[in-house]
XYZ file of N, CA and C in Angstrom:
795
model
N -25.734 -21.853 99.022
C -25.003 -20.460 98.588
C -26.123 -19.268 98.348
N -26.044 -18.483 98.509
C -27.258 -17.278 98.431
C -26.641 -16.649 97.693
N -26.945 -15.879 96.389
C -26.230 -15.136 95.775
C -27.486 -14.178 95.347
N -26.765 -12.838 95.612
C -27.634 -11.304 95.503
C -27.723 -10.925 94.015
N -29.103 -10.802 93.092
C -29.080 -9.925 91.810
C -29.799 -8.975 92.327
N -30.502 -8.465 90.913
C -31.327 -7.302 91.124
C -32.385 -7.741 91.765
N -33.038 -7.204 93.247
C -34.012 -7.887 93.745
C -33.818 -8.344 94.507
N -33.683 -9.749 94.301
C -34.200 -10.851 95.128
C -32.662 -11.976 95.036
N -33.022 -12.872 95.934
C -31.849 -13.952 96.286
C -32.194 -15.173 95.330
N -30.904 -15.656 94.841
C -30.780 -17.046 94.084
C -30.340 -17.757 94.838
N -30.665 -18.915 95.251
C -29.640 -19.905 95.889
C -29.280 -20.897 95.014
N -28.047 -21.782 95.376
C -27.492 -22.423 95.131
C -27.569 -23.974 95.748
N -28.090 -24.891 95.756
C -28.209 -26.007 96.674
C -27.230 -27.000 96.153
N -26.003 -27.696 96.915
C -25.737 -28.799 96.814
C -25.964 -30.224 97.247
N -26.108 -31.058 96.542
C -26.537 -32.560 97.295
C -24.890 -33.246 96.277
N -24.889 -34.576 96.700
C -23.915 -35.516 96.274
C -23.860 -35.349 95.039
N -25.015 -35.773 94.233
C -24.767 -36.211 92.611
C -24.748 -35.000 91.976
N -25.412 -33.667 92.523
C -25.332 -32.746 91.654
C -26.281 -31.325 92.259
N -26.179 -30.164 91.864
C -26.414 -29.046 92.389
C -27.511 -28.327 91.787
N -28.533 -27.609 92.097
C -29.939 -27.296 91.772
C -29.804 -25.769 92.381
N -30.254 -24.878 91.118
C -30.387 -23.453 91.541
C -31.996 -23.068 91.655
N -32.310 -22.288 92.490
C -33.723 -22.156 93.170
C -33.845 -20.619 92.867
N -34.622 -20.572 91.737
C -34.801 -18.687 91.354
C -33.607 -18.595 90.455
N -33.857 -17.498 89.307
C -32.687 -17.859 88.354
C -32.828 -15.955 88.015
N -33.163 -15.241 89.015
C -32.821 -13.906 88.854
C -33.584 -13.086 87.553
N -33.072 -11.654 87.538
C -34.119 -10.908 86.506
C -33.054 -10.251 85.302
N -31.596 -11.108 85.258
C -30.680 -10.717 84.830
C -29.551 -10.263 85.462
N -28.422 -11.236 85.466
C -26.872 -11.001 85.482
C -25.666 -11.622 85.162
N -26.120 -11.904 83.578
C -25.188 -12.554 82.805
C -25.769 -14.290 83.254
N -24.315 -14.729 82.778
C -24.908 -16.464 82.354
C -24.667 -16.998 83.917
N -26.096 -17.426 84.436
C -25.910 -17.425 85.843
C -25.604 -19.035 86.420
N -25.683 -19.887 85.030
C -25.043 -21.072 85.394
C -23.617 -21.579 85.530
N -22.984 -20.300 84.593
C -21.389 -20.346 84.181
C -20.847 -19.742 85.398
N -21.898 -18.784 86.449
C -21.220 -18.078 86.975
C -21.337 -19.203 88.793
N -22.349 -19.874 88.643
C -22.817 -21.088 89.794
C -21.309 -22.292 89.689
N -21.226 -22.227 88.104
C -19.739 -23.257 88.364
C -18.981 -23.305 89.082
N -18.766 -21.961 89.241
C -17.124 -21.295 90.108
C -17.578 -21.608 91.935
N -18.786 -21.914 92.140
C -18.739 -22.268 93.613
C -19.207 -23.666 93.817
N -19.236 -24.985 92.846
C -19.001 -26.241 93.307
C -18.550 -26.978 91.929
N -18.612 -27.990 92.613
C -17.789 -28.969 91.223
C -18.836 -29.758 90.741
N -20.169 -30.080 91.329
C -21.174 -30.844 91.050
C -21.725 -30.020 89.988
N -22.585 -31.188 89.310
C -22.976 -31.042 87.801
C -24.159 -30.000 88.097
N -24.438 -29.032 87.642
C -25.821 -27.980 87.463
C -26.299 -28.059 86.442
N -27.430 -29.029 86.291
C -28.116 -28.931 85.040
C -29.432 -28.251 84.948
N -30.001 -28.495 86.502
C -31.318 -28.015 86.296
C -31.686 -26.581 87.522
N -32.555 -26.213 87.178
C -33.029 -25.251 88.245
C -34.478 -24.738 88.578
N -34.915 -24.626 89.731
C -36.325 -24.563 90.147
C -36.748 -23.271 90.177
N -38.152 -22.660 90.030
C -38.733 -21.669 89.907
C -39.703 -21.710 91.046
N -39.543 -20.562 92.511
C -40.566 -20.892 93.389
C -42.249 -19.786 92.798
N -41.634 -19.240 92.103
C -43.220 -18.234 91.394
C -42.748 -17.982 89.810
N -43.805 -17.420 89.081
C -43.285 -17.089 87.700
C -43.117 -15.794 87.532
N -43.281 -14.565 88.637
C -42.465 -13.377 88.522
C -41.376 -13.377 87.953
N -40.628 -12.036 86.901
C -39.955 -12.378 85.799
C -38.873 -12.130 86.823
N -38.809 -11.394 87.898
C -37.447 -11.256 88.649
C -37.244 -12.425 89.100
N -37.616 -13.943 88.666
C -37.314 -14.707 89.627
C -37.431 -16.146 88.246
N -37.073 -15.756 87.069
C -37.330 -16.286 86.052
C -36.391 -16.329 84.780
N -35.925 -14.748 84.736
C -35.053 -14.720 83.504
C -34.120 -15.599 83.087
N -33.342 -16.300 84.240
C -32.111 -16.995 83.890
C -32.111 -18.516 83.703
N -33.575 -18.680 83.496
C -34.480 -20.256 83.344
C -33.594 -20.300 82.085
N -33.264 -19.378 80.863
C -32.528 -19.822 79.731
C -31.339 -20.875 79.637
N -30.837 -20.215 80.775
C -29.579 -21.038 80.764
C -29.344 -22.617 81.290
N -30.225 -22.883 81.450
C -30.127 -24.420 82.173
C -31.356 -25.633 81.446
N -30.602 -27.147 81.589
C -31.465 -27.807 80.531
C -32.520 -27.860 81.060
N -33.389 -28.135 82.488
C -34.485 -28.268 82.887
C -34.835 -27.936 84.049
N -36.065 -27.459 83.888
C -36.600 -25.760 84.881
C -37.909 -26.646 85.845
N -37.595 -26.957 87.017
C -38.898 -27.072 88.013
C -39.738 -26.153 88.012
N -41.286 -26.462 87.911
C -42.091 -25.337 88.083
C -43.235 -25.900 88.457
N -44.566 -25.440 88.897
C -46.002 -25.887 88.996
C -46.479 -25.592 87.976
N -47.470 -26.092 87.748
C -48.388 -26.434 86.529
C -48.903 -24.479 86.135
N -49.418 -24.281 87.248
C -49.935 -22.495 87.413
C -48.762 -21.704 87.179
N -47.419 -22.159 87.464
C -46.432 -21.588 87.257
C -45.695 -21.558 85.606
N -45.838 -22.528 85.335
C -45.738 -22.921 83.639
C -46.737 -21.888 82.826
N -47.843 -22.164 83.342
C -48.918 -21.235 82.513
C -48.943 -19.897 82.598
N -47.954 -19.328 83.372
C -47.873 -17.813 83.469
C -46.245 -17.356 83.033
N -45.330 -18.171 83.060
C -44.053 -17.704 83.265
C -43.892 -17.286 81.765
N -44.087 -17.044 80.898
C -44.087 -16.408 79.613
C -44.541 -15.442 79.608
N -45.513 -14.968 80.033
C -46.797 -14.395 80.204
C -46.048 -12.327 80.287
N -46.476 -11.339 79.661
C -45.468 -10.889 79.803
C -46.140 -9.999 81.450
N -45.476 -9.452 82.098
C -45.642 -8.908 83.661
C -45.477 -7.317 83.681
N -46.529 -7.134 84.160
C -46.779 -5.434 84.145
C -45.773 -5.074 85.535
N -45.390 -5.629 86.087
C -44.741 -5.057 87.250
C -43.309 -4.846 86.365
N -42.733 -5.592 85.750
C -41.753 -5.483 85.192
C -41.513 -5.154 84.020
N -42.398 -4.378 83.594
C -42.840 -3.826 81.898
C -41.174 -4.043 81.247
N -40.247 -3.302 81.665
C -38.679 -2.917 81.477
C -38.215 -4.291 80.964
N -38.751 -5.524 81.212
C -38.455 -6.648 80.919
C -38.782 -7.095 79.468
N -39.829 -7.055 79.324
C -41.371 -7.706 78.283
C -40.998 -7.168 77.326
N -39.759 -6.278 76.501
C -39.234 -6.085 75.492
C -37.825 -6.380 75.101
N -37.140 -7.114 76.130
C -36.292 -7.826 76.235
C -36.178 -9.407 75.264
N -34.989 -9.352 74.613
C -34.861 -11.039 73.405
C -34.342 -11.866 74.557
N -35.686 -12.713 75.698
C -35.095 -13.050 76.300
C -35.383 -14.999 75.977
N -35.085 -15.723 76.043
C -35.295 -17.241 75.722
C -36.115 -17.449 76.396
N -37.056 -18.095 75.610
C -38.666 -18.522 76.633
C -38.743 -20.175 76.777
N -37.989 -20.801 75.267
C -38.215 -22.302 75.058
C -37.601 -23.169 76.093
N -37.271 -22.565 77.045
C -36.202 -23.898 77.482
C -37.030 -25.175 78.183
N -36.685 -26.204 78.317
C -37.417 -27.138 78.684
C -38.043 -27.585 80.691
N -39.434 -27.468 80.531
C -39.880 -27.343 81.835
C -40.708 -28.788 82.343
N -39.886 -28.982 83.597
C -40.854 -29.854 84.389
C -41.673 -29.554 85.730
N -42.809 -29.996 85.079
C -44.052 -29.690 86.247
C -44.167 -30.094 87.292
N -43.886 -30.128 88.541
C -43.756 -30.896 89.721
C -45.558 -30.248 90.474
N -45.936 -31.322 91.524
C -46.920 -30.999 91.826
C -46.770 -30.912 93.568
N -47.275 -30.703 94.576
C -47.705 -31.038 95.735
C -47.404 -32.416 96.514
N -45.805 -32.164 97.168
C -45.875 -33.507 97.729
C -44.293 -34.473 96.922
N -43.914 -33.671 95.464
C -43.470 -34.171 94.821
C -42.119 -34.301 95.150
N -40.516 -34.732 95.076
C -39.556 -34.796 95.535
C -38.203 -34.710 94.551
N -37.827 -33.806 94.391
C -36.388 -33.380 93.744
C -35.088 -33.608 94.463
N -34.551 -34.763 93.987
C -33.341 -35.525 94.569
C -31.950 -35.062 93.883
N -31.453 -34.748 94.908
C -30.264 -34.215 94.169
C -28.909 -34.876 94.693
N -29.456 -36.444 95.363
C -28.357 -37.103 95.691
C -28.108 -37.023 97.383
N -28.821 -37.910 98.127
C -28.635 -37.293 99.590
C -29.306 -36.108 100.245
N -29.643 -35.531 99.384
C -30.447 -34.364 99.658
C -31.628 -34.470 98.972
N -32.894 -34.056 99.698
C -34.085 -33.977 98.904
C -35.010 -32.952 99.195
N -35.681 -32.239 98.430
C -36.491 -31.247 98.681
C -38.079 -31.580 98.169
N -38.496 -31.481 99.188
C -40.385 -31.650 99.022
C -40.797 -30.623 98.697
N -41.578 -30.683 97.679
C -42.527 -29.438 96.911
C -43.648 -29.540 97.927
N -43.967 -27.789 98.360
C -44.846 -27.651 98.861
C -45.655 -26.437 98.088
N -47.044 -26.880 97.068
C -47.648 -25.430 96.804
C -48.273 -24.879 97.571
N -48.199 -23.655 97.777
C -48.883 -22.826 98.555
C -49.173 -20.919 97.403
N -49.689 -21.490 96.706
C -50.114 -20.195 95.995
C -50.752 -19.240 96.934
N -50.100 -17.876 96.882
C -50.518 -16.559 97.302
C -49.990 -15.326 96.724
N -48.637 -15.119 96.783
C -48.441 -14.420 96.114
C -48.056 -14.343 95.011
N -48.183 -15.426 94.147
C -48.458 -15.862 92.995
C -49.318 -17.341 92.724
N -49.592 -16.995 91.599
C -50.340 -18.330 91.663
C -49.663 -19.770 91.356
N -48.507 -19.553 90.926
C -47.619 -20.583 90.685
C -46.681 -20.816 91.527
N -46.998 -20.427 92.825
C -46.189 -20.265 94.396
C -45.683 -21.954 94.489
N -44.649 -21.999 94.647
C -43.873 -23.119 95.929
C -43.275 -22.847 96.773
N -42.897 -23.870 97.752
C -41.868 -23.605 98.700
C -41.246 -25.112 98.438
N -40.269 -25.268 98.954
C -38.928 -26.451 98.551
C -38.439 -27.002 100.066
N -38.850 -27.856 100.471
C -38.268 -28.473 102.391
C -37.542 -29.162 102.158
N -36.178 -28.555 102.725
C -35.007 -29.554 103.093
C -34.667 -30.268 104.277
N -35.543 -31.342 104.363
C -35.516 -31.774 106.070
C -34.145 -31.949 106.586
N -33.325 -32.580 105.725
C -32.294 -32.825 106.320
C -31.375 -31.887 106.586
N -31.242 -30.676 105.966
C -30.618 -29.476 106.284
C -31.670 -28.900 107.294
N -32.799 -28.741 107.648
C -33.843 -28.358 108.499
C -33.930 -26.625 107.529
N -34.411 -26.780 106.636
C -34.174 -25.369 105.503
C -35.406 -25.307 104.767
N -36.111 -24.239 104.502
C -37.281 -24.032 103.715
C -36.676 -23.165 102.710
N -36.996 -23.413 101.694
C -36.568 -22.299 100.455
C -38.110 -21.715 99.914
N -38.867 -20.328 100.264
C -40.009 -20.182 100.563
C -40.043 -19.263 98.953
N -39.571 -18.507 98.555
C -39.836 -17.357 97.786
C -40.021 -16.546 98.120
N -41.525 -15.661 97.793
C -41.826 -14.378 98.270
C -42.914 -14.751 99.116
N -43.374 -15.876 99.197
C -44.653 -16.179 99.708
C -44.713 -15.537 101.213
N -43.864 -15.504 102.165
C -44.123 -15.142 103.361
C -43.866 -13.395 103.430
N -43.321 -12.729 102.175
C -43.671 -11.717 102.727
C -42.192 -10.947 103.059
N -42.072 -9.898 103.810
C -40.995 -9.318 104.669
C -41.134 -9.850 106.100
N -40.136 -9.774 106.624
C -40.057 -9.916 108.162
C -40.685 -9.180 109.163
N -41.547 -8.263 108.015
C -42.065 -7.033 109.324
C -43.870 -7.254 108.558
N -44.146 -7.791 107.481
C -45.257 -7.946 107.212
C -45.583 -8.703 106.105
N -46.693 -9.174 105.751
C -47.208 -9.988 104.388
C -48.367 -9.253 104.368
N -48.449 -9.217 102.591
C -49.514 -8.643 101.829
C -50.475 -9.984 101.533
N -51.729 -10.185 101.654
C -52.333 -11.381 101.400
C -53.332 -10.642 100.051
N -53.040 -11.733 98.694
C -53.170 -11.548 97.946
C -54.794 -12.331 97.148
N -54.673 -13.331 97.906
C -55.448 -14.493 98.192
C -56.903 -13.816 99.256
N -57.413 -14.895 99.757
C -57.902 -14.563 100.983
C -57.556 -14.592 102.089
N -57.565 -14.189 103.570
C -57.306 -14.537 104.404
C -57.110 -15.966 105.086
N -58.351 -15.990 104.538
C -58.491 -17.822 105.034
C -57.763 -18.709 104.291
N -57.636 -18.498 102.513
C -56.840 -19.419 102.086
C -55.556 -19.427 102.505
N -54.897 -18.070 102.428
C -53.386 -17.940 102.983
C -52.972 -18.456 104.488
N -54.229 -18.470 105.326
C -54.054 -19.299 106.862
C -53.848 -20.590 106.723
N -54.390 -21.050 105.738
C -54.384 -22.723 105.066
C -52.942 -23.056 105.247
N -52.318 -22.229 103.946
C -51.051 -22.336 103.586
C -49.647 -21.932 104.932
N -50.357 -21.364 105.578
C -49.455 -21.232 106.659
C -49.165 -22.061 107.852
N -50.717 -22.668 107.878
C -51.156 -23.760 109.341
C -50.372 -25.271 108.154
N -50.538 -25.156 106.715
C -49.534 -26.442 106.336
C -48.474 -26.511 106.492
N -47.866 -25.285 106.687
C -45.939 -25.485 107.003
C -45.648 -25.259 108.714
N -46.839 -24.862 109.130
C -46.879 -24.798 110.839
C -46.346 -26.285 111.189
N -47.089 -27.288 110.163
C -47.203 -28.527 110.728
C -45.537 -29.011 110.903
N -44.892 -28.372 110.019
C -43.951 -28.987 109.757
C -42.172 -27.845 110.363
N -42.997 -27.046 111.331
C -42.130 -26.010 112.246
C -40.897 -26.598 113.365
N -41.263 -27.878 113.446
C -40.173 -28.480 114.224
C -39.714 -29.261 113.381
N -39.266 -28.903 111.928
C -38.458 -30.024 110.625
C -37.587 -28.675 109.982
N -37.947 -27.521 110.625
C -36.934 -26.093 109.974
C -36.652 -25.400 111.072
N -35.394 -24.579 110.801
C -34.673 -24.112 111.484
C -34.543 -22.842 110.401
N -34.454 -22.628 109.585
C -33.966 -21.507 108.669
C -35.025 -21.475 107.339
N -35.619 -20.335 107.112
C -36.552 -20.149 105.938
C -35.638 -19.331 105.488
N -35.663 -19.423 104.062
C -34.450 -18.691 103.026
C -35.838 -17.984 102.121
N -35.971 -16.892 102.035
C -37.253 -16.285 100.779
C -36.572 -15.771 99.691
N -37.090 -14.983 98.597
C -36.559 -14.473 97.710
C -35.881 -12.823 98.276
N -35.947 -12.303 99.468
C -35.561 -11.304 99.533
C -34.963 -11.356 100.856
N -35.491 -11.940 101.929
C -35.062 -12.040 103.147
C -34.700 -13.331 103.886
N -34.206 -13.351 105.061
C -34.181 -15.040 105.799
C -34.681 -14.645 106.897
N -35.429 -15.719 107.424
C -36.362 -15.720 108.145
C -35.925 -17.225 109.624
N -36.326 -16.644 110.702
C -36.189 -18.072 111.671
C -37.507 -18.632 111.347
N -37.856 -19.966 112.182
C -38.864 -20.299 111.543
C -39.979 -19.980 112.502
N -39.941 -19.330 113.260
C -40.822 -18.468 114.043
C -42.295 -17.632 113.300
N -41.579 -17.190 112.151
C -42.405 -16.072 111.265
C -43.885 -16.903 111.304
N -43.455 -18.359 110.887
C -44.677 -18.702 110.944
C -45.697 -19.372 112.043
N -45.088 -19.154 113.423
C -46.248 -18.857 114.481
C -46.419 -17.333 114.566
N -45.691 -16.347 114.338
C -46.440 -15.055 114.366
C -47.319 -14.541 113.388
N -47.368 -15.429 112.240
C -48.357 -15.116 110.980
C -49.513 -16.049 111.410
N -49.392 -16.928 111.959
C -50.370 -18.095 112.458
C -51.502 -17.044 113.184
N -50.508 -16.535 114.694
C -51.102 -15.484 115.514
C -51.935 -14.955 115.016
N -51.325 -13.781 113.942
C -52.169 -12.698 113.415
C -53.032 -12.598 112.489
N -52.718 -13.885 111.562
C -54.023 -14.346 110.837
C -55.175 -15.042 111.425
N -54.752 -15.420 112.670
C -56.386 -15.891 113.741
C -56.631 -14.672 114.094
N -56.120 -13.481 114.786
C -56.927 -12.577 115.088
C -57.710 -12.027 113.635
N -57.561 -11.953 112.594
C -58.247 -11.443 111.507
C -59.362 -12.282 111.344
N -59.589 -13.671 111.203
C -59.965 -14.568 111.335
C -61.579 -14.564 112.213
N -61.240 -14.007 113.244
C -61.715 -14.343 114.438
C -62.864 -12.890 114.621
N -62.205 -12.068 113.934
C -62.984 -10.626 113.681
C -62.476 -9.498 114.609
N -61.190 -9.449 114.706
C -60.358 -8.390 115.963
C -60.506 -7.587 114.846
N -60.405 -6.362 115.363
C -60.649 -5.003 114.718
C -59.271 -4.699 113.954
N -58.973 -4.103 113.018
C -58.084 -4.020 112.778
C -57.766 -2.315 111.685
N -56.837 -1.942 111.531
C -56.392 -0.459 110.711
C -56.787 0.026 109.395
N -57.290 0.954 109.058
C -57.181 0.976 107.596
C -55.807 0.882 107.141
N -55.668 0.596 105.893
C -53.899 0.414 105.225
C -54.058 1.211 104.205
N -53.141 2.425 104.083
C -53.054 3.292 102.906
C -51.656 3.221 102.420
N -51.485 2.725 101.415
C -50.087 2.405 100.786
C -49.147 3.477 100.642
N -48.163 3.378 100.788
C -47.116 4.563 100.855
C -47.010 4.960 99.750
N -46.852 6.203 99.563
C -46.473 6.923 98.083
C -44.715 6.335 97.876
N -45.142 6.054 96.655
C -43.447 6.062 95.766
C -42.269 6.683 95.988
N -40.891 6.487 96.494
C -40.101 7.818 96.863
C -39.497 7.222 95.272
N -39.283 8.334 94.485
C -38.762 8.701 93.609
C -37.208 8.819 93.680
N -36.277 8.143 92.846
C -34.712 8.812 92.881
C -34.909 10.032 92.380
N -33.927 10.952 92.601
C -33.546 12.269 92.414
C -33.011 11.840 91.036
N -33.081 12.931 89.972
C -32.440 12.492 88.575
C -31.094 13.012 88.787
N -30.045 12.536 87.904
C -29.083 12.855 87.737
C -28.703 14.673 87.484
N -27.331 14.775 87.245
C -27.344 16.291 86.939
C -27.255 16.430 85.406
N -27.500 15.565 84.264
C -27.853 15.728 82.940
C -29.180 15.648 82.916
N -30.243 15.617 83.822
C -31.754 15.620 84.310
C -32.169 14.037 83.810
N -31.405 13.457 83.772
C -32.437 11.980 83.432
C -32.507 11.598 84.731
N -33.684 10.615 85.011
C -34.260 9.537 85.925
C -33.065 8.334 85.865
N -32.705 7.946 87.164
C -31.720 6.936 87.281
C -32.320 5.918 88.193
N -32.935 4.559 87.731
C -33.632 3.999 88.422
C -32.395 2.738 89.022
N -32.405 2.736 90.241
C -31.352 1.823 90.781
C -31.868 0.442 90.376
N -30.396 0.045 90.235
C -30.750 -1.827 89.492
C -30.734 -2.566 90.546
N -31.307 -2.157 91.839
C -31.298 -3.448 92.943
C -32.637 -3.695 93.362
N -33.760 -2.886 92.876
C -35.100 -2.729 92.667
C -35.664 -2.532 91.222
N -37.249 -2.978 91.227
C -37.679 -2.862 89.741
C -37.941 -1.399 89.499
N -38.131 -0.910 88.131
C -38.509 0.712 87.824
C -39.782 0.817 88.497
N -39.553 2.050 89.255
C -40.583 2.140 90.337
C -41.427 2.752 89.543
N -41.629 3.451 88.319
C -42.674 3.617 87.745
C -43.451 2.472 86.803
N -42.880 1.634 86.021
C -43.424 -0.105 85.856
C -44.275 -0.623 86.835
N -44.128 -0.205 88.338
C -44.782 -1.257 89.398
C -45.800 -0.009 89.911
N -45.549 1.554 90.393
C -46.780 1.867 91.215
C -47.912 2.542 89.683
N -47.444 2.662 88.882
C -48.372 3.368 87.285
C -49.574 2.542 87.384
N -49.576 1.194 87.999
C -50.362 0.028 87.300
C -51.621 -0.001 88.777
N -50.768 0.481 89.902
C -51.128 0.119 91.129
C -52.688 1.037 91.333
N -53.919 0.275 91.728
C -55.236 0.360 91.732
C -55.141 1.740 92.939
N -55.451 2.868 92.825
C -55.958 3.598 93.602
C -56.218 2.976 95.117
N -56.223 3.630 96.048
C -56.073 3.032 97.305
C -57.743 4.153 97.973
N -58.572 2.821 98.085
C -59.958 3.419 98.314
C -60.106 3.173 100.114
N -59.320 2.580 100.511
C -59.651 2.431 101.975
C -60.162 0.753 102.165
N -60.136 0.098 101.014
C -60.886 -1.235 101.377
C -59.623 -2.265 102.000
N -58.333 -1.885 102.321
C -57.095 -2.418 102.657
C -57.624 -2.323 104.251
N -56.932 -3.765 104.831
C -56.601 -3.173 106.161
C -55.490 -4.244 106.658
N -54.861 -3.892 107.873
C -53.611 -3.766 108.285
C -53.676 -4.377 109.888
N -53.329 -5.707 110.077
C -53.651 -6.535 111.236
C -52.192 -6.555 111.903
N -52.151 -5.748 113.170
C -50.314 -5.936 113.259
C -50.688 -6.784 114.690
N -50.068 -7.957 115.204
C -50.379 -8.649 116.456
C -49.269 -9.828 116.478
N -49.049 -10.244 117.322
C -47.418 -10.815 117.655
C -46.250 -10.625 117.029
N -45.881 -9.252 117.463
C -44.506 -8.822 116.192
C -44.763 -8.894 114.495
N -45.783 -9.100 114.204
C -46.480 -9.755 112.952
C -47.345 -8.541 112.211
N -47.386 -8.170 111.004
C -48.816 -7.474 110.515
C -49.134 -7.874 109.068
N -50.234 -8.536 109.034
C -50.745 -8.803 107.781
C -51.632 -7.384 106.826
N -51.804 -7.493 105.798
C -52.297 -6.543 104.678
C -53.084 -7.097 104.395
N -54.542 -7.185 104.104
C -55.325 -7.582 103.367
C -56.714 -7.017 102.849
N -57.722 -7.629 102.347
C -58.351 -6.596 101.818
C -59.359 -7.169 102.785
N -60.472 -5.959 103.023
C -61.704 -6.317 104.010
C -62.545 -7.370 103.441
N -62.770 -7.443 102.100
C -63.893 -8.095 101.998
C -63.612 -9.502 101.221
N -62.205 -9.964 101.295
C -61.756 -10.963 101.245
C -61.313 -11.895 102.327
N -61.618 -11.924 103.370
C -61.592 -12.542 104.671
C -61.560 -13.942 104.563
N -63.036 -14.079 104.348
C -63.232 -15.536 104.039
C -63.659 -16.166 102.426
N -63.047 -17.264 102.290
C -63.658 -18.049 100.812
C -64.998 -17.911 100.178
N -65.033 -17.468 99.151
C -66.162 -17.300 98.815
C -67.332 -18.709 98.564
N -68.481 -18.979 99.208
C -68.921 -19.937 99.559
C -70.246 -20.258 98.312
N -70.284 -21.471 98.020
C -70.776 -21.855 96.561
C -72.240 -21.762 97.262
């Protein structure tokens, strides 16, 4: 099941013995109780694809939450992009089960393999369901139209190359806010290779945020579907023209021109 909450998708995955919730949103009531209306399998555990608040606020409803060590290190830290959540009384003392690359989450007749692929967030992981030919990718692959690289192009290309090795085992990729077919891995690999071989890219200037109009009483009303735009944009660094955008193979990659290759020791 795909559950739409404020900003991103939550997934409920059912095995023969139990069900697992992948990502827990940023506040939509008791998520676990709601999911119990969808399946008769026990729901004890959740998994976080990464540590950002819009994927983790509902963790407190579960007996145990799977995440990487890097995710655990940051999951309860204040997050400037979702500052309006920092002052909420959100329980953060839930049990955490740390998983690593290659670990298996067994739901009974349905196994999910962990792929640690940090870029969008330090603690990012994806879950591969080989039996059903599905990959749960969180926010790592960006939108169907573009991906913004946050580490180096070289490091992100390694992540995509690892996933591309499994492209014949994947039909659909379920992301935090989008659903893709597996060809997004091929398109991103082609685009990343253009950057790595030095092809010329365009300077990228981030668009200015579109603020909602005030209501009749003059109050600013923020759509619940997305994070508070003030919280997000007021912390963005001024665009100095250091970012580039490469468009190739029906895909665009946004990156810092001085962060293409890893630093050499």
